[in-house]
Coordinates of C-alpha atoms in Angstrom, one line a residue:
M1 CA 5.4 57.4 -52.3
S2 CA 4.5 60.7 -49.7
P3 CA 0.7 62.2 -50.5
Q4 CA 2.7 65.4 -51.6
N5 CA 4.5 63.3 -54.1
Q6 CA 1.6 61.8 -55.2
R7 CA -0.7 65.4 -55.2
L8 CA 2.7 66.3 -57.9
N9 CA 2.2 63.0 -59.9
L10 CA -2.0 63.8 -60.2
I11 CA -0.8 67.6 -61.5
E12 CA 1.3 66.6 -63.6
E13 CA -1.0 64.1 -65.3
H14 CA -3.9 66.6 -65.5
L15 CA -1.1 69.5 -67.3
Q16 CA -0.3 66.9 -69.8
A17 CA -3.7 66.0 -70.7
M18 CA -4.4 69.4 -72.0
M19 CA -4.7 69.6 -75.7
G20 CA -1.5 70.2 -77.4
V21 CA 0.6 70.5 -74.4
Q22 CA 4.3 70.4 -74.3
L23 CA 6.6 69.1 -71.8
E24 CA 9.8 71.0 -71.7
F25 CA 13.3 71.0 -69.4
P26 CA 14.9 74.1 -70.5
F27 CA 17.0 74.5 -66.9
G28 CA 17.9 71.0 -66.4
P29 CA 16.0 68.4 -64.8
E30 CA 13.6 70.5 -62.4
P31 CA 11.8 72.5 -63.3
K32 CA 9.2 70.7 -65.8
V33 CA 7.6 73.4 -68.0
F34 CA 4.3 72.6 -69.6
K35 CA 3.7 74.6 -72.6
V36 CA 0.8 75.1 -75.1
A37 CA 1.7 76.6 -79.0
G38 CA 5.4 77.1 -77.6
K39 CA 4.3 79.5 -74.6
M40 CA 4.5 78.3 -70.8
F41 CA 1.2 77.6 -68.9
A42 CA 3.2 76.1 -65.8
W43 CA 5.8 74.7 -64.4
T44 CA 6.0 72.2 -61.4
A45 CA 9.4 71.5 -59.4
V46 CA 10.4 70.6 -55.7
K47 CA 11.3 73.6 -53.7
D48 CA 12.6 73.3 -50.4
G49 CA 11.8 69.8 -50.3
I50 CA 8.2 70.9 -51.2
P51 CA 6.5 70.1 -54.4
V52 CA 5.0 73.5 -56.2
M53 CA 3.6 74.6 -59.0
T54 CA 3.2 77.9 -60.6
V55 CA 0.5 78.4 -63.1
K56 CA -0.6 82.0 -64.9
A57 CA -3.8 83.6 -63.5
S58 CA -5.8 86.9 -63.8
P59 CA -4.0 90.0 -61.6
G60 CA -7.6 89.8 -59.8
D61 CA -7.6 86.2 -59.3
V62 CA -3.7 86.5 -57.9
A63 CA -4.4 89.1 -55.3
F64 CA -7.0 87.0 -53.5
L65 CA -5.4 83.5 -53.9
I66 CA -2.5 85.1 -52.3
D67 CA -4.9 86.8 -49.3
E68 CA -6.8 83.5 -49.1
F69 CA -4.5 80.3 -49.2
Q70 CA -1.0 80.5 -47.0
D71 CA 0.1 78.1 -49.2
I72 CA -0.5 80.2 -52.6
T73 CA 2.2 82.9 -53.0
P74 CA 3.3 85.5 -55.8
G75 CA 4.8 83.2 -58.8
Y76 CA 8.4 82.4 -57.8
H77 CA 10.7 83.8 -60.4
M78 CA 8.0 84.7 -62.1
N79 CA 6.1 88.3 -63.0
K80 CA 4.2 88.8 -59.3
R81 CA 1.0 90.3 -61.1
H82 CA 0.3 87.7 -63.3
W83 CA 1.7 84.0 -61.5
V84 CA 0.7 82.5 -58.5
T85 CA 3.1 79.6 -56.9
V86 CA 0.9 76.7 -55.2
R87 CA 3.2 74.6 -52.9
L88 CA 1.4 70.9 -53.2
N89 CA 1.4 70.1 -49.2
G90 CA -2.3 69.7 -48.7
Q91 CA -4.1 73.3 -48.3
V92 CA -5.7 73.3 -51.5
E93 CA -7.5 70.8 -53.0
Q94 CA -6.6 68.1 -55.7
G95 CA -10.1 70.2 -57.4
M96 CA -9.2 73.5 -57.4
L97 CA -5.2 72.6 -57.8
E98 CA -6.6 71.2 -61.5
D99 CA -9.1 74.4 -61.9
L100 CA -6.2 76.6 -61.5
A101 CA -4.2 74.7 -64.0
T102 CA -6.9 74.8 -66.7
T103 CA -7.3 78.0 -65.9
S104 CA -3.7 79.3 -66.9
Y105 CA -4.0 76.7 -69.6
T106 CA -7.0 78.8 -71.1
L107 CA -5.3 82.0 -70.3
V108 CA -2.6 81.1 -73.1
V109 CA -4.8 79.9 -75.3
R110 CA -7.2 82.5 -75.1
K111 CA -4.2 84.9 -76.6
L112 CA -3.3 82.4 -79.6
T113 CA -4.6 83.2 -83.0
K114 CA -8.6 82.0 -83.7
A115 CA -6.5 79.2 -86.7
K116 CA -4.0 78.3 -83.8
Q117 CA -6.9 77.9 -81.0
K118 CA -9.0 76.0 -83.7
S119 CA -6.3 73.2 -83.9
L120 CA -5.7 73.0 -80.0
G121 CA -10.4 72.5 -80.2
F122 CA -10.2 75.2 -78.0
T123 CA -13.8 76.8 -77.7
E124 CA -15.4 79.2 -75.4

């Protein structure tokens, strides 16, 4: 397995390990769409031969990430102000990929009702 595909597998395992996550395939076999409480917070796919992950981020973080990392671009087919796409080809370290995924999950869960947050074990 290529290092890129290993990174994809690791980040998909991280995404699926979060509380209440559902994996769906609304567009066919790709992309894999990760949702919590029916709301998407990430998707993964292979684009132009390179595994990618698209996640939600705050607008300030989006601008910073795009400026600082060549492998982070505005969200592919998403709102460019709130989403980024990350190429999983090695520039962005695994820990940062996991932080981006966790932040995306948190941004979505924060918008849920307090009861739904509690059912997910979410506390801040």
